[in-house]
Short mmCIF file of C-alpha atoms in Angstrom, two decimals:
data_model
loop_
_atom_site.label_atom_id
_atom_site.label_comp_id
_atom_site.label_asym_id
_atom_site.label_seq_id
_atom_site.Cartn_x
_atom_site.Cartn_y
_atom_site.Cartn_z
CA MET A 1 -28.42 -3.02 23.51
CA ARG A 2 -27.69 -2.51 26.96
CA PRO A 3 -28.39 1.09 28.08
CA ASP A 4 -24.87 1.16 29.72
CA LYS A 5 -23.03 0.09 26.70
CA THR A 6 -21.35 3.33 25.35
CA ILE A 7 -20.38 3.63 21.79
CA ARG A 8 -17.15 5.44 21.47
CA SER A 9 -15.02 6.26 18.64
CA GLU A 10 -11.75 8.46 18.88
CA MET A 11 -11.42 9.60 15.34
CA GLY A 12 -13.10 12.74 15.63
CA TRP A 13 -15.91 15.00 17.07
CA SER A 14 -17.55 18.40 16.52
CA THR A 15 -19.08 21.05 18.17
CA VAL A 16 -20.85 24.35 16.57
CA ASP A 17 -17.50 26.06 16.16
CA LYS A 18 -14.73 23.34 16.62
CA ILE A 19 -13.88 20.13 14.76
CA VAL A 20 -11.57 17.78 16.49
CA VAL A 21 -9.59 14.81 14.53
CA ARG A 22 -7.53 12.31 16.60
CA GLY A 23 -7.21 14.89 19.55
CA MET A 24 -6.22 17.63 17.25
CA ASP A 25 -8.08 20.98 16.41
CA LEU A 26 -8.52 20.45 12.70
CA VAL A 27 -8.60 24.41 12.10
CA ASN A 28 -5.89 25.38 14.38
CA GLU A 29 -3.59 22.57 14.61
CA VAL A 30 -3.82 20.57 11.21
CA ILE A 31 -5.11 22.70 8.24
CA GLY A 32 -2.20 24.25 6.43
CA LYS A 33 0.08 22.35 8.88
CA VAL A 34 -0.05 18.51 8.36
CA SER A 35 0.70 17.02 5.20
CA LEU A 36 -1.31 14.50 3.45
CA GLY A 37 0.76 11.48 4.29
CA ASP A 38 1.04 12.65 7.95
CA MET A 39 -2.49 13.08 8.10
CA ALA A 40 -2.91 9.49 6.73
CA TRP A 41 -0.38 8.50 9.60
CA LEU A 42 -2.36 10.33 12.25
CA GLU A 43 -5.72 8.94 11.10
CA ILE A 44 -4.10 5.22 11.13
CA ASN A 45 -2.25 5.52 14.49
CA GLY A 46 -3.70 8.28 16.65
CA THR A 47 -0.54 10.31 16.86
CA LEU A 48 1.33 12.57 14.23
CA PRO A 49 4.57 10.60 12.95
CA THR A 50 7.81 11.31 13.89
CA PRO A 51 10.18 13.12 11.10
CA ARG A 52 11.74 9.69 10.23
CA GLN A 53 8.31 7.72 10.09
CA SER A 54 6.89 10.79 8.20
CA VAL A 55 9.70 10.24 5.29
CA LEU A 56 8.99 6.50 5.11
CA PHE A 57 5.24 6.48 5.17
CA ASN A 58 4.99 9.06 2.60
CA ALA A 59 7.52 7.37 0.48
CA LEU A 60 5.27 4.21 0.91
CA MET A 61 2.19 6.08 -0.06
CA VAL A 62 3.69 7.79 -3.42
CA THR A 63 5.32 4.70 -4.74
CA LEU A 64 2.02 3.06 -5.83
CA VAL A 65 0.28 6.65 -6.84
CA GLU A 66 1.14 6.16 -10.83
CA HIS A 67 1.79 3.15 -12.74
CA GLY A 68 0.68 4.02 -16.24
CA MET A 69 -2.38 2.57 -18.09
CA THR A 70 -3.29 -0.45 -15.75
CA PRO A 71 -6.31 -2.20 -15.47
CA ASN A 72 -7.17 0.02 -12.62
CA ALA A 73 -6.81 3.01 -14.70
CA ILE A 74 -8.57 1.61 -17.20
CA ALA A 75 -11.76 0.62 -15.42
CA THR A 76 -11.88 4.22 -14.12
CA ARG A 77 -11.19 5.92 -17.28
CA MET A 78 -14.16 3.58 -18.89
CA THR A 79 -16.36 4.25 -15.75
CA TYR A 80 -16.18 7.69 -16.01
CA LEU A 81 -16.75 7.88 -19.87
CA GLY A 82 -20.31 6.21 -18.88
CA ALA A 83 -21.00 8.02 -15.74
CA PRO A 84 -18.95 11.07 -15.77
CA GLU A 85 -21.12 12.81 -13.37
CA ALA A 86 -19.81 9.99 -10.65
CA LEU A 87 -16.04 10.85 -10.42
CA ASN A 88 -16.37 8.83 -6.90
CA ALA A 89 -17.70 5.66 -8.85
CA ALA A 90 -14.81 5.66 -11.39
CA VAL A 91 -12.46 6.28 -8.65
CA ALA A 92 -13.97 3.40 -6.77
CA ALA A 93 -14.17 0.92 -10.27
CA GLY A 94 -10.46 1.21 -10.39
CA LEU A 95 -9.74 0.48 -6.43
CA CYS A 96 -11.69 -2.55 -6.71
CA GLY A 97 -9.20 -3.99 -9.30
CA MET A 98 -6.60 -3.79 -6.48
CA GLY A 99 -5.87 -7.34 -5.34
CA THR A 100 -3.31 -10.18 -5.74
CA VAL A 101 -2.27 -9.38 -9.29
CA PHE A 102 -2.44 -5.73 -9.27
CA VAL A 103 -1.05 -3.44 -6.30
CA GLY A 104 -2.97 -5.08 -3.21
CA THR A 105 0.01 -7.63 -2.57
CA ALA A 106 1.61 -5.40 0.11
CA GLU A 107 -0.89 -7.01 2.39
CA GLY A 108 -0.16 -10.79 1.43
CA SER A 109 3.66 -9.86 1.75
CA ALA A 110 3.36 -8.38 5.03
CA ARG A 111 1.12 -10.87 6.48
CA ILE A 112 3.17 -13.60 5.74
CA MET A 113 6.12 -12.10 7.25
CA GLN A 114 4.40 -10.87 10.46
CA GLU A 115 2.84 -14.41 11.16
CA ALA A 116 5.99 -15.81 10.46
CA LEU A 117 8.05 -13.59 12.93
CA LYS A 118 5.16 -13.42 15.62
CA ASP A 119 6.82 -13.75 18.91
CA VAL A 120 9.97 -15.07 17.62
CA GLU A 121 12.95 -13.20 19.20
CA LYS A 122 16.22 -14.57 17.46
CA PRO A 123 14.64 -15.70 14.27
CA ASP A 124 16.71 -17.86 11.72
CA LEU A 125 15.62 -15.64 8.62
CA LYS A 126 16.86 -18.11 6.18
CA SER A 127 15.09 -20.82 7.35
CA ILE A 128 11.94 -18.94 7.97
CA ALA A 129 12.02 -17.96 3.84
CA ALA A 130 12.62 -21.36 3.03
CA ARG A 131 9.63 -22.58 4.86
CA ILE A 132 7.38 -19.93 3.45
CA VAL A 133 8.02 -20.52 0.04
CA ALA A 134 8.12 -24.27 0.42
CA ASP A 135 4.37 -23.64 1.89
CA LEU A 136 3.20 -21.47 -0.59
CA ARG A 137 4.76 -23.98 -3.57
CA ALA A 138 2.95 -26.69 -1.77
CA ARG A 139 -0.30 -24.87 -2.08
CA LYS A 140 0.32 -23.83 -5.55
CA SER A 141 -0.12 -20.07 -4.48
CA THR A 142 2.22 -17.35 -5.66
CA VAL A 143 4.59 -15.62 -3.33
CA PRO A 144 3.29 -11.98 -2.67
CA GLY A 145 5.54 -9.22 -2.84
CA ILE A 146 8.27 -10.97 -5.61
CA GLY A 147 8.25 -11.07 -9.17
CA HIS A 148 7.41 -8.58 -11.73
CA PRO A 149 6.59 -8.71 -15.56
CA ILE A 150 8.43 -5.40 -16.57
CA HIS A 151 11.23 -4.74 -13.75
CA LYS A 152 13.94 -7.73 -14.13
CA PRO A 153 16.03 -8.19 -12.52
CA ILE A 154 15.40 -5.08 -10.13
CA ASP A 155 12.13 -3.43 -9.46
CA PRO A 156 14.07 0.04 -9.29
CA ARG A 157 11.54 1.16 -6.61
CA THR A 158 12.61 -1.55 -4.11
CA PRO A 159 16.39 -0.37 -3.48
CA ARG A 160 15.08 3.26 -3.21
CA LEU A 161 12.66 2.24 -0.42
CA PHE A 162 15.26 -0.01 1.41
CA GLN A 163 17.80 2.76 1.20
CA LEU A 164 15.34 5.35 2.97
CA ALA A 165 14.59 2.35 5.57
CA LYS A 166 18.21 2.04 6.25
CA GLU A 167 18.62 6.02 6.28
CA ASN A 168 15.77 6.54 8.65
CA GLY A 169 16.45 3.51 11.06
CA TYR A 170 14.03 1.28 9.98
CA TYR A 171 15.74 -1.49 8.04
CA GLY A 172 15.62 -4.65 10.34
CA ARG A 173 14.29 -8.37 9.88
CA TYR A 174 11.33 -7.85 7.81
CA CYS A 175 13.41 -6.15 5.19
CA GLU A 176 16.04 -9.12 5.37
CA LEU A 177 13.22 -11.40 5.36
CA ILE A 178 11.48 -10.45 2.11
CA GLN A 179 15.09 -10.46 0.20
CA LEU A 180 15.60 -13.83 1.31
CA ILE A 181 12.16 -15.25 0.51
CA ALA A 182 12.81 -13.68 -3.20
CA ALA A 183 16.43 -15.66 -3.40
CA GLU A 184 14.84 -18.77 -2.11
CA ALA A 185 11.66 -18.72 -4.61
CA GLU A 186 14.42 -17.91 -7.14
CA ARG A 187 16.45 -20.82 -6.31
CA VAL A 188 13.64 -23.25 -6.30
CA SER A 189 11.93 -22.15 -9.35
CA GLY A 190 14.80 -21.00 -11.66
CA LYS A 191 12.85 -17.83 -12.62
CA VAL A 192 13.95 -14.24 -11.85
CA LEU A 193 11.69 -13.03 -9.10
CA PRO A 194 12.89 -9.75 -7.65
CA VAL A 195 11.54 -8.05 -4.59
CA ASN A 196 8.78 -5.82 -6.24
CA ALA A 197 7.49 -2.43 -4.62
CA THR A 198 4.50 -4.22 -2.94
CA GLY A 199 6.91 -6.58 -1.28
CA ALA A 200 9.28 -3.51 -0.15
CA ILE A 201 6.22 -1.60 1.07
CA GLY A 202 5.00 -4.84 3.27
CA ALA A 203 8.34 -5.17 4.58
CA VAL A 204 9.11 -1.34 5.46
CA ALA A 205 5.26 -1.06 6.65
CA SER A 206 6.24 -4.10 8.99
CA GLU A 207 9.15 -2.22 10.09
CA LEU A 208 6.93 0.56 10.92
CA GLY A 209 4.84 -1.34 13.20
CA LEU A 210 1.97 -1.39 10.86
CA ASP A 211 -0.68 -4.19 11.17
CA TRP A 212 -0.66 -6.48 7.89
CA ARG A 213 -4.32 -5.84 7.90
CA ILE A 214 -3.86 -2.16 6.98
CA CYS A 215 -1.03 -2.65 4.40
CA ARG A 216 -3.29 -2.81 1.42
CA GLY A 217 -4.88 0.50 2.51
CA ILE A 218 -1.46 2.43 1.89
CA ALA A 219 -1.93 1.31 -1.71
CA VAL A 220 -5.36 2.38 -1.71
CA MET A 221 -5.05 5.92 -0.61
CA GLY A 222 -1.84 6.50 -3.20
CA ARG A 223 -3.58 4.64 -6.12
CA ALA A 224 -6.71 6.67 -5.27
CA ILE A 225 -4.85 9.80 -5.95
CA GLY A 226 -3.60 8.46 -9.17
CA LEU A 227 -7.17 7.52 -10.34
CA VAL A 228 -8.23 11.01 -9.68
CA GLY A 229 -5.13 12.16 -11.75
CA HIS A 230 -6.21 9.81 -15.05
CA ILE A 231 -9.67 11.47 -14.78
CA ALA A 232 -8.24 14.86 -14.52
CA GLU A 233 -5.97 13.59 -17.82
CA GLU A 234 -9.48 12.05 -19.22
CA ILE A 235 -10.96 15.52 -19.13
CA ARG A 236 -8.12 17.26 -21.04
CA ASN A 237 -7.46 14.25 -23.47
CA PRO A 238 -10.12 11.68 -23.80
CA ILE A 239 -9.03 8.37 -24.70
CA ALA A 240 -11.36 6.01 -23.11
CA LYS A 241 -13.87 6.29 -25.89
CA GLU A 242 -11.08 5.28 -28.39
CA ILE A 243 -10.32 2.39 -25.96
CA TRP A 244 -13.81 1.30 -26.34
CA GLN A 245 -14.24 1.72 -29.91
CA ARG A 246 -11.10 -0.26 -30.86
CA LEU A 247 -12.61 -3.08 -28.70
CA ASP A 248 -15.43 -2.97 -30.65
CA GLU A 249 -13.69 -2.92 -33.91
#
């Protein structure tokens, strides 16, 4: 490495009596004053959110915290059963299962929309939606962010997130586009394919200006909290061993 090549991070630094996070004094400006969701925004963007950004971003984070006994939660509980001394490993096991089927599709929906609308000033959203669906079908790929095995014909989380986006001035072309994508996918497939929570999250996150590559992180942060909650319940009411024994039978 060249001696004049400085490695620098703006995330944080410490001295003997001070800790600075994203330019803010952790002790005097953050602790007790900044919520967890706002702290996440600060870490990602480098500044605290506006009140409206705070409402929306916190809503996105809490939407996917808990969804019952999903494979993610089961993986966490089973890992905790085998290694109760490693709570972090149990949470990590659950987070590793966040992908194109469970929780992780906010990234995919945000990506297809951000790439489709990049550098387009006055987009024909209906035509773009048709092109996106046709391209994915031609590749035999699922459309991220639409459809749900239980919530039909409406995922109840979606209208609430869009309502909050409207109330806070962040309902725009991404929110419109994901709904047009869902409508087009339903038209050509004949199936009921509502915009699901991750599709709404991908759209609203895009409205907030978040890069698609960070959108799965919203789900990761939220679901990590939920998985810790599952471990807390597992301590109070152990069920992982029963799951294991029933499978063995």
